[in-house]
Amino acid sequence: MTQSQSPAMAALTPQMQDCIEACMSCHSMCEETMSGCMQKGGPQQMQVMRALMDCSETTRMCADMMMRRSPMSAEMCMFCAKVCDMCAEACMSMPDDQQMMRCAEASRRCAETCRTMAGATM
């Protein structure tokens, strides 16, 4: 096997690409939602902000680790799924806020793809 054919340099699978896209989409949605959350203020907003910040950072890191084929990717994906679930729950605490509902949806999708990837061999 030549250097260019090593498993570390293998093309990303469609499943990995889907997960990376879901992570980046969730990251962007969390960042966008945080902006609106900061303008509203209040104790409930602060609790949601923490979840949004954790989710934003975790999804970005998870995508980065998959792209560089880190040997810790599966563990990171499982952790990311947990953080995304927590974020979705926090966003659902404000059902009248459409931005929060979009963020919850993006977080749930990311959690699903990450759980799938955590069970896959990377």
PDB file of C-alpha atoms in Angstrom:
ATOM      1  CA  MET A   1       0.000   0.000   0.000  1.00  0.00           C
ATOM      2  CA  THR A   2       1.481   3.333  -1.005  1.00  0.00           C
ATOM      3  CA  GLN A   3       1.351   6.487   1.095  1.00  0.00           C
ATOM      4  CA  SER A   4      -1.507   7.887  -1.005  1.00  0.00           C
ATOM      5  CA  GLN A   5      -3.565   4.720  -0.426  1.00  0.00           C
ATOM      6  CA  SER A   6      -3.235   4.601   3.361  1.00  0.00           C
ATOM      7  CA  PRO A   7      -6.500   4.388   5.317  1.00  0.00           C
ATOM      8  CA  ALA A   8      -5.808   7.768   6.914  1.00  0.00           C
ATOM      9  CA  MET A   9      -5.940   9.380   3.469  1.00  0.00           C
ATOM     10  CA  ALA A  10      -8.967   7.449   2.220  1.00  0.00           C
ATOM     11  CA  ALA A  11     -11.829   9.523   0.900  1.00  0.00           C
ATOM     12  CA  LEU A  12     -14.522  10.497   3.363  1.00  0.00           C
ATOM     13  CA  THR A  13     -17.454   8.118   3.227  1.00  0.00           C
ATOM     14  CA  PRO A  14     -20.897   9.538   2.370  1.00  0.00           C
ATOM     15  CA  GLN A  15     -21.888   8.803   5.981  1.00  0.00           C
ATOM     16  CA  MET A  16     -18.935  10.846   7.276  1.00  0.00           C
ATOM     17  CA  GLN A  17     -19.685  13.674   4.858  1.00  0.00           C
ATOM     18  CA  ASP A  18     -23.310  13.727   6.016  1.00  0.00           C
ATOM     19  CA  CYS A  19     -22.241  13.868   9.652  1.00  0.00           C
ATOM     20  CA  ILE A  20     -19.685  16.624   9.014  1.00  0.00           C
ATOM     21  CA  GLU A  21     -22.331  18.659   7.163  1.00  0.00           C
ATOM     22  CA  ALA A  22     -24.828  18.134  10.003  1.00  0.00           C
ATOM     23  CA  CYS A  23     -22.205  19.217  12.550  1.00  0.00           C
ATOM     24  CA  MET A  24     -21.314  22.356  10.611  1.00  0.00           C
ATOM     25  CA  SER A  25     -24.954  23.211  10.016  1.00  0.00           C
ATOM     26  CA  CYS A  26     -25.682  22.805  13.721  1.00  0.00           C
ATOM     27  CA  HIS A  27     -22.619  24.878  14.612  1.00  0.00           C
ATOM     28  CA  SER A  28     -23.827  27.721  12.354  1.00  0.00           C
ATOM     29  CA  MET A  29     -27.382  27.510  13.675  1.00  0.00           C
ATOM     30  CA  CYS A  30     -26.165  27.656  17.292  1.00  0.00           C
ATOM     31  CA  GLU A  31     -24.022  30.704  16.530  1.00  0.00           C
ATOM     32  CA  GLU A  32     -26.951  32.442  14.834  1.00  0.00           C
ATOM     33  CA  THR A  33     -29.303  31.549  17.685  1.00  0.00           C
ATOM     34  CA  MET A  34     -26.841  32.832  20.297  1.00  0.00           C
ATOM     35  CA  SER A  35     -26.915  36.236  18.650  1.00  0.00           C
ATOM     36  CA  GLY A  36     -30.669  36.511  19.082  1.00  0.00           C
ATOM     37  CA  CYS A  37     -30.504  35.055  22.567  1.00  0.00           C
ATOM     38  CA  MET A  38     -28.011  37.705  23.713  1.00  0.00           C
ATOM     39  CA  GLN A  39     -30.382  40.468  22.655  1.00  0.00           C
ATOM     40  CA  LYS A  40     -33.230  39.082  24.766  1.00  0.00           C
ATOM     41  CA  GLY A  41     -31.356  38.512  28.038  1.00  0.00           C
ATOM     42  CA  GLY A  42     -32.911  37.054  31.183  1.00  0.00           C
ATOM     43  CA  PRO A  43     -32.121  34.001  33.340  1.00  0.00           C
ATOM     44  CA  GLN A  44     -33.810  31.493  31.017  1.00  0.00           C
ATOM     45  CA  GLN A  45     -31.811  32.887  28.104  1.00  0.00           C
ATOM     46  CA  MET A  46     -28.550  32.429  30.025  1.00  0.00           C
ATOM     47  CA  GLN A  47     -29.271  28.740  30.598  1.00  0.00           C
ATOM     48  CA  VAL A  48     -30.011  28.266  26.908  1.00  0.00           C
ATOM     49  CA  MET A  49     -26.903  30.287  25.990  1.00  0.00           C
ATOM     50  CA  ARG A  50     -24.686  27.837  27.865  1.00  0.00           C
ATOM     51  CA  ALA A  51     -26.201  24.922  25.938  1.00  0.00           C
ATOM     52  CA  LEU A  52     -25.811  26.799  22.642  1.00  0.00           C
ATOM     53  CA  MET A  53     -22.160  27.608  23.358  1.00  0.00           C
ATOM     54  CA  ASP A  54     -21.363  24.022  24.324  1.00  0.00           C
ATOM     55  CA  CYS A  55     -23.116  22.697  21.230  1.00  0.00           C
ATOM     56  CA  SER A  56     -21.490  25.210  18.891  1.00  0.00           C
ATOM     57  CA  GLU A  57     -17.974  24.393  20.058  1.00  0.00           C
ATOM     58  CA  THR A  58     -18.531  20.639  20.259  1.00  0.00           C
ATOM     59  CA  THR A  59     -20.029  20.310  16.780  1.00  0.00           C
ATOM     60  CA  ARG A  60     -17.182  22.297  15.240  1.00  0.00           C
ATOM     61  CA  MET A  61     -14.592  20.175  17.006  1.00  0.00           C
ATOM     62  CA  CYS A  62     -16.380  16.971  16.047  1.00  0.00           C
ATOM     63  CA  ALA A  63     -16.430  17.933  12.365  1.00  0.00           C
ATOM     64  CA  ASP A  64     -12.743  18.886  12.517  1.00  0.00           C
ATOM     65  CA  MET A  65     -11.820  15.555  14.101  1.00  0.00           C
ATOM     66  CA  MET A  66     -13.717  13.581  11.457  1.00  0.00           C
ATOM     67  CA  MET A  67     -12.119  15.556   8.626  1.00  0.00           C
ATOM     68  CA  ARG A  68      -8.640  14.807   9.920  1.00  0.00           C
ATOM     69  CA  ARG A  69      -9.675  11.204  10.690  1.00  0.00           C
ATOM     70  CA  SER A  70      -8.751  11.385  14.347  1.00  0.00           C
ATOM     71  CA  PRO A  71      -8.637   8.000  16.073  1.00  0.00           C
ATOM     72  CA  MET A  72     -10.896   9.583  18.718  1.00  0.00           C
ATOM     73  CA  SER A  73     -13.634  10.492  16.211  1.00  0.00           C
ATOM     74  CA  ALA A  74     -16.091   7.805  17.319  1.00  0.00           C
ATOM     75  CA  GLU A  75     -15.829   8.864  20.962  1.00  0.00           C
ATOM     76  CA  MET A  76     -16.152  12.513  19.958  1.00  0.00           C
ATOM     77  CA  CYS A  77     -19.245  11.727  17.893  1.00  0.00           C
ATOM     78  CA  MET A  78     -20.901  10.025  20.874  1.00  0.00           C
ATOM     79  CA  PHE A  79     -20.091  12.998  23.104  1.00  0.00           C
ATOM     80  CA  CYS A  80     -21.303  15.397  20.419  1.00  0.00           C
ATOM     81  CA  ALA A  81     -24.623  13.545  20.181  1.00  0.00           C
ATOM     82  CA  LYS A  82     -25.140  14.003  23.937  1.00  0.00           C
ATOM     83  CA  VAL A  83     -24.325  17.716  23.768  1.00  0.00           C
ATOM     84  CA  CYS A  84     -26.664  18.177  20.778  1.00  0.00           C
ATOM     85  CA  ASP A  85     -29.480  16.409  22.643  1.00  0.00           C
ATOM     86  CA  MET A  86     -28.939  18.757  25.584  1.00  0.00           C
ATOM     87  CA  CYS A  87     -28.999  21.780  23.265  1.00  0.00           C
ATOM     88  CA  ALA A  88     -32.195  20.619  21.562  1.00  0.00           C
ATOM     89  CA  GLU A  89     -33.884  20.230  24.949  1.00  0.00           C
ATOM     90  CA  ALA A  90     -32.758  23.707  26.013  1.00  0.00           C
ATOM     91  CA  CYS A  91     -34.064  25.224  22.786  1.00  0.00           C
ATOM     92  CA  MET A  92     -37.375  23.393  23.178  1.00  0.00           C
ATOM     93  CA  SER A  93     -37.898  25.264  26.453  1.00  0.00           C
ATOM     94  CA  MET A  94     -38.901  28.238  24.269  1.00  0.00           C
ATOM     95  CA  PRO A  95     -41.469  26.741  21.872  1.00  0.00           C
ATOM     96  CA  ASP A  96     -42.758  30.153  20.747  1.00  0.00           C
ATOM     97  CA  ASP A  97     -39.351  31.197  19.410  1.00  0.00           C
ATOM     98  CA  GLN A  98     -39.003  30.042  15.790  1.00  0.00           C
ATOM     99  CA  GLN A  99     -35.212  30.451  15.784  1.00  0.00           C
ATOM    100  CA  MET A 100     -34.974  28.201  18.847  1.00  0.00           C
ATOM    101  CA  MET A 101     -37.147  25.598  17.113  1.00  0.00           C
ATOM    102  CA  ARG A 102     -34.892  25.653  14.023  1.00  0.00           C
ATOM    103  CA  CYS A 103     -31.868  25.270  16.257  1.00  0.00           C
ATOM    104  CA  ALA A 104     -33.489  22.353  18.108  1.00  0.00           C
ATOM    105  CA  GLU A 105     -34.152  20.668  14.765  1.00  0.00           C
ATOM    106  CA  ALA A 106     -30.540  21.145  13.608  1.00  0.00           C
ATOM    107  CA  SER A 107     -29.292  19.823  16.951  1.00  0.00           C
ATOM    108  CA  ARG A 108     -31.472  16.728  16.736  1.00  0.00           C
ATOM    109  CA  ARG A 109     -30.311  15.988  13.198  1.00  0.00           C
ATOM    110  CA  CYS A 110     -26.696  16.365  14.240  1.00  0.00           C
ATOM    111  CA  ALA A 111     -27.236  14.090  17.254  1.00  0.00           C
ATOM    112  CA  GLU A 112     -28.723  11.408  14.995  1.00  0.00           C
ATOM    113  CA  THR A 113     -25.862  11.505  12.493  1.00  0.00           C
ATOM    114  CA  CYS A 114     -23.274  11.549  15.274  1.00  0.00           C
ATOM    115  CA  ARG A 115     -24.837   8.520  16.964  1.00  0.00           C
ATOM    116  CA  THR A 116     -24.692   6.719  13.617  1.00  0.00           C
ATOM    117  CA  MET A 117     -21.038   7.666  13.155  1.00  0.00           C
ATOM    118  CA  ALA A 118     -20.161   6.648  16.723  1.00  0.00           C
ATOM    119  CA  GLY A 119     -21.284   3.136  15.829  1.00  0.00           C
ATOM    120  CA  ALA A 120     -19.407   3.131  12.522  1.00  0.00           C
ATOM    121  CA  THR A 121     -15.781   2.243  11.995  1.00  0.00           C
ATOM    122  CA  MET A 122     -13.876   5.343  10.974  1.00  0.00           C
TER     123      MET A 122
END
